[in-house]
PDB file of C-alpha atoms and ligand atoms in Angstrom:
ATOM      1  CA  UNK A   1     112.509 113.817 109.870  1.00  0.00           C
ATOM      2  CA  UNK A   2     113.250 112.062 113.410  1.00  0.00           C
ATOM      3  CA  UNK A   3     114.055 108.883 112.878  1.00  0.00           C
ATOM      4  CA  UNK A   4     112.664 105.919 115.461  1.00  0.00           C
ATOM      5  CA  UNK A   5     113.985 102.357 115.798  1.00  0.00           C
ATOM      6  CA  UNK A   6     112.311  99.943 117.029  1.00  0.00           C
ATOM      7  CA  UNK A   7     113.916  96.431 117.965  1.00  0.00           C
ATOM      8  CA  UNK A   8     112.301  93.563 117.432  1.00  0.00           C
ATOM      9  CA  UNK A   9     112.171  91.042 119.861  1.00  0.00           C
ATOM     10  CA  UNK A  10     112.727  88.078 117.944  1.00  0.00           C
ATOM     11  CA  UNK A  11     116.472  88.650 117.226  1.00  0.00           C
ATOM     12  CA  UNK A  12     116.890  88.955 121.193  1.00  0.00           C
ATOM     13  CA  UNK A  13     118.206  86.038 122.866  1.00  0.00           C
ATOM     14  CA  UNK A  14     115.557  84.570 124.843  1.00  0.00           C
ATOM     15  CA  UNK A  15     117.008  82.926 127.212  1.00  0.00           C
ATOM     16  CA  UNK A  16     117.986  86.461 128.820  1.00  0.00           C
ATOM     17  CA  UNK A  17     114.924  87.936 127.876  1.00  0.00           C
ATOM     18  CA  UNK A  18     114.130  90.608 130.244  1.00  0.00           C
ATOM     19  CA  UNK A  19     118.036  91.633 130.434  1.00  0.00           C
ATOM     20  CA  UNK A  20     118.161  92.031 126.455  1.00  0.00           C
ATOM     21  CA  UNK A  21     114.723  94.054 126.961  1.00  0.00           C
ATOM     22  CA  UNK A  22     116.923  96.327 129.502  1.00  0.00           C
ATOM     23  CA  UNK A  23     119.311  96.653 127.165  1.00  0.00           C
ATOM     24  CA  UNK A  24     117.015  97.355 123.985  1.00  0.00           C
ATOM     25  CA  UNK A  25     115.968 100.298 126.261  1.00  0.00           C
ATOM     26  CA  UNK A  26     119.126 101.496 127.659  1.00  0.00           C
ATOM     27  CA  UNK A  27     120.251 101.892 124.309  1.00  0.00           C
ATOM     28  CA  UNK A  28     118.390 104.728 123.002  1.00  0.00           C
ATOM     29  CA  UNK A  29     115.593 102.524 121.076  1.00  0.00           C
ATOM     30  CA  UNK A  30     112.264 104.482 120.838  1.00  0.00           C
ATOM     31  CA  UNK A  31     109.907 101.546 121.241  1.00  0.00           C
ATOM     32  CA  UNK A  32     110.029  97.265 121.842  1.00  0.00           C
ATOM     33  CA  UNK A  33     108.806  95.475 118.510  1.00  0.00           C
ATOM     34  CA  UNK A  34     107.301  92.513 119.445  1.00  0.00           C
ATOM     35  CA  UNK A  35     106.278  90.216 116.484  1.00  0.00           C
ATOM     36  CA  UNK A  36     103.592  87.714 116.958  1.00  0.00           C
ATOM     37  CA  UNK A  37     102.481  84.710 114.691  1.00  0.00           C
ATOM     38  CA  UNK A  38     100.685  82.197 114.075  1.00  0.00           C
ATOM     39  CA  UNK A  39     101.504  79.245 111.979  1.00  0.00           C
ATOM     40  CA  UNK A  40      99.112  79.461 109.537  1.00  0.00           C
ATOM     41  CA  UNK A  41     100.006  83.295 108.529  1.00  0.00           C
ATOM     42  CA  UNK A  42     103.387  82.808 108.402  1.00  0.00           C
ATOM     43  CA  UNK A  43     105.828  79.709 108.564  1.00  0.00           C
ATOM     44  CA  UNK A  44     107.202  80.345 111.647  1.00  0.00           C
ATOM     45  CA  UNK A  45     105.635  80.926 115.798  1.00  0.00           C
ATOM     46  CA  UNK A  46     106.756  83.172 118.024  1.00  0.00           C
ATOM     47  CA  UNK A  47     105.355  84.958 121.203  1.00  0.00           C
ATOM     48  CA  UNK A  48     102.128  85.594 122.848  1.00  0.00           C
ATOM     49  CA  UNK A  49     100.230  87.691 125.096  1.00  0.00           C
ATOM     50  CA  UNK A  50     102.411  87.003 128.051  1.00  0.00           C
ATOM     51  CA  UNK A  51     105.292  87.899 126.915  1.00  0.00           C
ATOM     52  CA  UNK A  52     104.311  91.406 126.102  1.00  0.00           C
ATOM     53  CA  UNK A  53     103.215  92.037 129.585  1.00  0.00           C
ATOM     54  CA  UNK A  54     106.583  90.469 130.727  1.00  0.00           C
ATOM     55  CA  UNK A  55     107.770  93.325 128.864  1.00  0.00           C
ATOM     56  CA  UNK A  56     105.460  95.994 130.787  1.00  0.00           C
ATOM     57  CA  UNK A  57     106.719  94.477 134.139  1.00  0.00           C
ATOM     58  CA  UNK A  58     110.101  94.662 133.104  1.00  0.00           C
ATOM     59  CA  UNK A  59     110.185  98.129 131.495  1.00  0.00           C
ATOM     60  CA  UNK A  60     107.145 100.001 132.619  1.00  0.00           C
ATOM     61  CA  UNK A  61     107.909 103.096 130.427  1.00  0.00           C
ATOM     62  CA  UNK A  62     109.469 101.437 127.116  1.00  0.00           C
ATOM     63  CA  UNK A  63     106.683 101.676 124.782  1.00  0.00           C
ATOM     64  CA  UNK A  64     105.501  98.405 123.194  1.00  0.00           C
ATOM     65  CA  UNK A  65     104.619  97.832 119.321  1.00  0.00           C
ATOM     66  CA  UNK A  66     103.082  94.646 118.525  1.00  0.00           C
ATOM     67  CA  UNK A  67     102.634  93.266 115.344  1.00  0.00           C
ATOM     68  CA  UNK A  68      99.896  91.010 114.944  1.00  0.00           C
ATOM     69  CA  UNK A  69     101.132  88.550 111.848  1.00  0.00           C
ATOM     70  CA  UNK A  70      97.694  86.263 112.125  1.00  0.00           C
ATOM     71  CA  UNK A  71      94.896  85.335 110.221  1.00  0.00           C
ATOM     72  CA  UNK A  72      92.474  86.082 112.511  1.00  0.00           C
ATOM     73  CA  UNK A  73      94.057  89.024 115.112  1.00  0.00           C
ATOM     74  CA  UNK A  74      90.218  90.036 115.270  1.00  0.00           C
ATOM     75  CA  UNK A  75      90.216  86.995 117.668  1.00  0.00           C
ATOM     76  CA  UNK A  76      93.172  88.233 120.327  1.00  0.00           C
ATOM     77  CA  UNK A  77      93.160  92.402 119.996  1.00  0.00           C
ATOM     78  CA  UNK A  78      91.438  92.576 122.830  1.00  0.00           C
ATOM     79  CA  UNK A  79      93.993  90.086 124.683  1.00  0.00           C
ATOM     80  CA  UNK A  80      96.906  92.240 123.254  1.00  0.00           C
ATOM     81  CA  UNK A  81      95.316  95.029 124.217  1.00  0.00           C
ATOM     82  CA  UNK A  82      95.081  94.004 128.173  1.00  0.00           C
ATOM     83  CA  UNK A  83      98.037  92.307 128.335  1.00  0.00           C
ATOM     84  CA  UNK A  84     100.048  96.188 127.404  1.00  0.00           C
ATOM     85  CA  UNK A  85     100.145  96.264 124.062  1.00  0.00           C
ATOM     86  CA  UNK A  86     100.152 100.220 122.871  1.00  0.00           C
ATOM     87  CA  UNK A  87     100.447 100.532 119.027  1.00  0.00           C
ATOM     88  CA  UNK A  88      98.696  96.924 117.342  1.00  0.00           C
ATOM     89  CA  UNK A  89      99.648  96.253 113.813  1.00  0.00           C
ATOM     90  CA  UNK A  90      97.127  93.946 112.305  1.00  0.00           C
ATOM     91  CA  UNK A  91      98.075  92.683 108.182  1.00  0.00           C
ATOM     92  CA  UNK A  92      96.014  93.777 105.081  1.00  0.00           C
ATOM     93  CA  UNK A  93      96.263  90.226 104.137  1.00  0.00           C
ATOM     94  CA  UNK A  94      94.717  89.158 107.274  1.00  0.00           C
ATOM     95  CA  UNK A  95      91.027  87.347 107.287  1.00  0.00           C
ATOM     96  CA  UNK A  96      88.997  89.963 109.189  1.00  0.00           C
ATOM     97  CA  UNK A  97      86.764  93.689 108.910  1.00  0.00           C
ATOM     98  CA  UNK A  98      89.539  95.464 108.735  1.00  0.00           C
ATOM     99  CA  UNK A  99      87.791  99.305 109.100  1.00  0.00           C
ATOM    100  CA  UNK A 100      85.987  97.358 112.356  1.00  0.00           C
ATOM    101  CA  UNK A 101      89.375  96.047 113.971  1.00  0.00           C
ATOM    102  CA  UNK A 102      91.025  99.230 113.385  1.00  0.00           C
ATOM    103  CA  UNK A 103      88.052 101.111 114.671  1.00  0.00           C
ATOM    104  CA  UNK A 104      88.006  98.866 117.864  1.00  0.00           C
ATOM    105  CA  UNK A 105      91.905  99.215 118.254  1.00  0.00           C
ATOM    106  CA  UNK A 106      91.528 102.891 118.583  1.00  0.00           C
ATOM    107  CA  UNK A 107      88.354 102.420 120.798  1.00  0.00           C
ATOM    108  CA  UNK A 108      90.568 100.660 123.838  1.00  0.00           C
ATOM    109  CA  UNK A 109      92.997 103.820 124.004  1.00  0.00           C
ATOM    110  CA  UNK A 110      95.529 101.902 121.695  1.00  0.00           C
ATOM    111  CA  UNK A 111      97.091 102.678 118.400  1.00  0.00           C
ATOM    112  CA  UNK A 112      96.610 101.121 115.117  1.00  0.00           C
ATOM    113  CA  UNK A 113      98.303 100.316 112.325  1.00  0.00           C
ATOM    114  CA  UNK A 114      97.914  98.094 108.851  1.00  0.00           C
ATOM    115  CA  UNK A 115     101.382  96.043 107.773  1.00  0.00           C
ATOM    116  CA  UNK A 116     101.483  95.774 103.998  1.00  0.00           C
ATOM    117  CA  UNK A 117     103.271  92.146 102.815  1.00  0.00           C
ATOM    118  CA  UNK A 118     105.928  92.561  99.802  1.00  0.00           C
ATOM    119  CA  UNK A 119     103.606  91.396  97.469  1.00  0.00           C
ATOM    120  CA  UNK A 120     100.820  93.908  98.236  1.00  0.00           C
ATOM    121  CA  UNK A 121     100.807  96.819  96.633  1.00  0.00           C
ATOM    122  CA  UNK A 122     100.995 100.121  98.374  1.00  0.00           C
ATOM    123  CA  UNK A 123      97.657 101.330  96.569  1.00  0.00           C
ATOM    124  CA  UNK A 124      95.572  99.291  98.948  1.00  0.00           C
ATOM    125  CA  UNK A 125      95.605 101.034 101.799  1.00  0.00           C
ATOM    126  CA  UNK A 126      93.955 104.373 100.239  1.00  0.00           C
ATOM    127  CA  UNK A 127      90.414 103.647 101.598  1.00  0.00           C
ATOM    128  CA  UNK A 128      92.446 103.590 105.049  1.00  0.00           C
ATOM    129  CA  UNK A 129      94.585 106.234 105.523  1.00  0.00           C
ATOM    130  CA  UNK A 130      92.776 108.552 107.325  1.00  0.00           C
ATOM    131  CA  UNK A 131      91.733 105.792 109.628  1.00  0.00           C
ATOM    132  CA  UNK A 132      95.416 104.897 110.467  1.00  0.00           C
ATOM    133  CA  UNK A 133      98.310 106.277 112.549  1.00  0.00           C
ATOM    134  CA  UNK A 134     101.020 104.216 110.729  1.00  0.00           C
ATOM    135  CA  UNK A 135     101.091 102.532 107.825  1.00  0.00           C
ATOM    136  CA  UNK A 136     103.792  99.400 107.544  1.00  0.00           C
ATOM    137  CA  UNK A 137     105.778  98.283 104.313  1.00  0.00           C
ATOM    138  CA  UNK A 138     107.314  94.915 105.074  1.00  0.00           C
ATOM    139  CA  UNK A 139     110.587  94.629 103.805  1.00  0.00           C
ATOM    140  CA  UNK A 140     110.666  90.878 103.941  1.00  0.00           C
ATOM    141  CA  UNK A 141     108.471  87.900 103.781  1.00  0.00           C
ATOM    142  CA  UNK A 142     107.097  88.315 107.689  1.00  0.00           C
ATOM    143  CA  UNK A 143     107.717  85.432 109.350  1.00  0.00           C
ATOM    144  CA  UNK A 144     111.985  85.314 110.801  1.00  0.00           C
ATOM    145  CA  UNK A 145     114.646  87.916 111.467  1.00  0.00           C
ATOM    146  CA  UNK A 146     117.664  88.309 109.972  1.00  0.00           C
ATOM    147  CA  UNK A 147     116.382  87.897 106.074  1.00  0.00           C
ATOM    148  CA  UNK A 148     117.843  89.955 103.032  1.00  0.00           C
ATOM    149  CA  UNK A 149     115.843  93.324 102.419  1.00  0.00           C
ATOM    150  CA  UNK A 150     113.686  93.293  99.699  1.00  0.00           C
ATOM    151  CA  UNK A 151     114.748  95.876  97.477  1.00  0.00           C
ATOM    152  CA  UNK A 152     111.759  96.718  95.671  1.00  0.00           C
ATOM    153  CA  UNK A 153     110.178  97.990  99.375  1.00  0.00           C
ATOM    154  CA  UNK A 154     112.331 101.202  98.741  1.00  0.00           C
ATOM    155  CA  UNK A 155     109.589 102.314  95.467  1.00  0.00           C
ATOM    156  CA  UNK A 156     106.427 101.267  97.546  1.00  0.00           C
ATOM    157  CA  UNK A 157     107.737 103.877 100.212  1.00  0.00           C
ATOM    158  CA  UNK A 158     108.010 106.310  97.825  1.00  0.00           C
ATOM    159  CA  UNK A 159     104.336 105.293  96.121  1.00  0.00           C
ATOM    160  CA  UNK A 160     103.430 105.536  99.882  1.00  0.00           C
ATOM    161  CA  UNK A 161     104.336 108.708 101.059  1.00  0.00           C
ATOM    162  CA  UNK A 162     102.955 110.524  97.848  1.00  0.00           C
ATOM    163  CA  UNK A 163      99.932 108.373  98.300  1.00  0.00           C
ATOM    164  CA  UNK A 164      99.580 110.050 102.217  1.00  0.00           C
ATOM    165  CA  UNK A 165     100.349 113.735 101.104  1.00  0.00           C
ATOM    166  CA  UNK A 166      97.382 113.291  98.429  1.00  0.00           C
ATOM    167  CA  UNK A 167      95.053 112.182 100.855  1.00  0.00           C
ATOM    168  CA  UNK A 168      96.081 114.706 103.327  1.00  0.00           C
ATOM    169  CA  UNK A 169      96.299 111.850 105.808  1.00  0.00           C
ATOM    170  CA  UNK A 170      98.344 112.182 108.604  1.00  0.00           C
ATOM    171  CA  UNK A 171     100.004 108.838 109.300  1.00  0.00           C
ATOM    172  CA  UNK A 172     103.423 108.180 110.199  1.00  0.00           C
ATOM    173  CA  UNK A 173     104.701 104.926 107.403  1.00  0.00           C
ATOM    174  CA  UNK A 174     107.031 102.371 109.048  1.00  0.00           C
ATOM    175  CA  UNK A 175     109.358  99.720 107.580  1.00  0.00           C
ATOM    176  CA  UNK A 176     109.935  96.743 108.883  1.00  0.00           C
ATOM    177  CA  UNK A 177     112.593  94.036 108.045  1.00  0.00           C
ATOM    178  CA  UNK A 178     115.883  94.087 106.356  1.00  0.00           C
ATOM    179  CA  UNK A 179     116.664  97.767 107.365  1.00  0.00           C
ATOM    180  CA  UNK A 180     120.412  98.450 108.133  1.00  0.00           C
ATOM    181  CA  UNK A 181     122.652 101.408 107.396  1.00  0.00           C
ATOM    182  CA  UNK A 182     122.708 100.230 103.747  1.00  0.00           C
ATOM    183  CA  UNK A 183     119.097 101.752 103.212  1.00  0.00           C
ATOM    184  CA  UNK A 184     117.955 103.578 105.904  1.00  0.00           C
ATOM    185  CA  UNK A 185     119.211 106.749 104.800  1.00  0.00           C
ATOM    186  CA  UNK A 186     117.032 106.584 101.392  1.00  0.00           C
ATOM    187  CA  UNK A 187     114.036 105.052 102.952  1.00  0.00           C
ATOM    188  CA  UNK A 188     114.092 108.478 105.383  1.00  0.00           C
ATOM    189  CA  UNK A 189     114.642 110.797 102.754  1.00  0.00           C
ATOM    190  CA  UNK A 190     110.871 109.139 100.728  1.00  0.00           C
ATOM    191  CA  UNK A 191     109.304 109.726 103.367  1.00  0.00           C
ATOM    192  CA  UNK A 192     109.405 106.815 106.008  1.00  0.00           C
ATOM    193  CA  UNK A 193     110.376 107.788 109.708  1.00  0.00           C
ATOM    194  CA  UNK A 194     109.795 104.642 112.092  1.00  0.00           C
ATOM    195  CA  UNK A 195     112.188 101.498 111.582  1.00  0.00           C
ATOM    196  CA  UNK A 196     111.817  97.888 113.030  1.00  0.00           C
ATOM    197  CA  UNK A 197     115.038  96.645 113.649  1.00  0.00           C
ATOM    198  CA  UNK A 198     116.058  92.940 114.848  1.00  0.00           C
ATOM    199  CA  UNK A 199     119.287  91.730 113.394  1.00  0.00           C
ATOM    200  CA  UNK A 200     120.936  95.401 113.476  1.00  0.00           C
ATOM    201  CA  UNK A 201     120.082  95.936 117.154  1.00  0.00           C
ATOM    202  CA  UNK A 202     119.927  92.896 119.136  1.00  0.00           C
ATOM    203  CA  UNK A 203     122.537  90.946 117.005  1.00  0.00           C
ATOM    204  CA  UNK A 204     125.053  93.817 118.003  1.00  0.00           C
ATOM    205  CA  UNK A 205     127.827  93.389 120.733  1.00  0.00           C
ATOM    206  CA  UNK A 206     126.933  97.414 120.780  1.00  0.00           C
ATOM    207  CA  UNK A 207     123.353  98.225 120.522  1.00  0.00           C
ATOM    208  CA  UNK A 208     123.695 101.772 121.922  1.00  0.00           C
ATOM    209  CA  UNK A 209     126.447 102.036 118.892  1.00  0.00           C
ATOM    210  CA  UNK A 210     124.244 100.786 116.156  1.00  0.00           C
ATOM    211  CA  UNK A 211     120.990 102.293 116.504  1.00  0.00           C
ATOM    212  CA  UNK A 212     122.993 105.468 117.230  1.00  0.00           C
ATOM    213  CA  UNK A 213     123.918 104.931 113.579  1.00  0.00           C
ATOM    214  CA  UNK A 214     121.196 104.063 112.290  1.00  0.00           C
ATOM    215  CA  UNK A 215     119.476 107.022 113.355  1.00  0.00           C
ATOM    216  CA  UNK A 216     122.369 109.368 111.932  1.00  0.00           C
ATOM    217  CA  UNK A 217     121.498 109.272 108.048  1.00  0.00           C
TER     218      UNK A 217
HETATM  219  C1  DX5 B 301     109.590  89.638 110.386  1.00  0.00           C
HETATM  220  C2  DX5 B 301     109.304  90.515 111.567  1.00  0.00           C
HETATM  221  C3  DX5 B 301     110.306  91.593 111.740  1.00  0.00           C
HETATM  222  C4  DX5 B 301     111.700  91.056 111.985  1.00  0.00           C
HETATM  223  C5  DX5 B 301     112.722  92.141 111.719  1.00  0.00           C
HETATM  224  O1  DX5 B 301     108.631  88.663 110.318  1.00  0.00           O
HETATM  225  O2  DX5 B 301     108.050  91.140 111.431  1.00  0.00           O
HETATM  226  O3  DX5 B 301     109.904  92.483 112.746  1.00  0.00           O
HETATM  227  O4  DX5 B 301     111.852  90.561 113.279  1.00  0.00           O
HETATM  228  O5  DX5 B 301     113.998  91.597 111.852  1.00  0.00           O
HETATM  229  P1  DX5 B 301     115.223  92.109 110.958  1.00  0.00           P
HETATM  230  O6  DX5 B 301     115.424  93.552 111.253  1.00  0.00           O
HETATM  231  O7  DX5 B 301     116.354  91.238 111.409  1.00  0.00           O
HETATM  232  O8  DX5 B 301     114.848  91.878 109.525  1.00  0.00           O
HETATM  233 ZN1   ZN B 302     107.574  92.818 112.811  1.00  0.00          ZN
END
């Protein structure tokens, strides 16, 4: 399977933000991963709406994934949406309709996705998968970069990808947080093809160098 990284923006340092998004690009990454929170999903804030369409001005063509990790994203699609957003990621755990969200996604010309957290099991996301174009196993507790992968993630691909041939869906599953070398290769082979990467990218005095290697399993 082709294997896609993603970056995510929150191991980039910020102070040189549209240079690191440059370099994100120049380095072979298939798409920017920009994570967004709110305090009351997570324990942490991060970015909004602006700062995804500083990305658009500052790399027209580099494709921009943005993960919604908010109660309510019902509330601010439509302002991710406008502001360039291409592919939104809203949570299962999330407080909102989710076939409605997912439905309106789709509706402004935008992809969709549902982000599973580690404690959720895989199984909830059957009534959805013909609705979706990716499905997303967390591989840490959302909320900061650079966290130890969760090693139990690696089964709930598996679970996952059966779960998608069964249903003869035809969704793409993504992982996101903790990958690295050390599991990448496994996490391909059950089935997932699209990685989020933060602290393996952006953390690297070599991006083009380590998400060449990540992508050679
Ligand atoms: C976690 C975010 C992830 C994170 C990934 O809350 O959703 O996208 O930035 O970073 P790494 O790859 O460092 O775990
Ligand atoms: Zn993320």
């Amino acid at each position: 399977m082709k294997i896609e990284i993603l970056p995510s923006l929150l191991a980039a340092d910020l102070g040189r933000l549209a240079e690191e998004t440059r370099r994100a690009e120049a380095s072979g990454a298939d798409a920017l991963h920009i994570d967004i929170m709110d305090p009351h999903f997570v324990p942490n804030m991060s970015f909004g709406p602006s700062i995804v369409d500083f990305c658009r001005k500052t790399c027209p063509t580099f494709y921009r994934n943005v993960h919604l990790m908010m109660s309510r994203p019902d509330l601010y699609i439509q302002m991710f949406a406008d502001s360039g957003a291409q592919t939104i990621q809203v949570h299962f755990e999330s407080d909102c309709d989710l076939h409605e969200q997912l439905r309106r996604i789709r509706s402004m010309g935008v992809k969709n996705a549902i982000v599973i957290n580690p404690e959720t099991p895989a199984e909830v996301l059957i009534p959805y998968l013909r609705q979706i174009e990716y499905v997303v196993v967390m591989g840490v507790h959302p909320g900061y970069s650079g966290q130890k992968y969760i090693p139990e993630t690696t089964e709930k691909v598996a679970v996952l990808a059966e779960m998608i041939a069964g249903a003869e869906a035809d969704c793409f599953i993504q992982v996101d947080g903790g990958v690295s070398t050390a599991n990448i290769a496994e996490l391909e082979r059950l089935g997932a093809g699209v990685f989020v990467a933060g602290s393996a990218t952006f953390s690297s005095d070599d991006p083009l160098s380590a998400i060449k290697a990540l992508k050679t399993v």
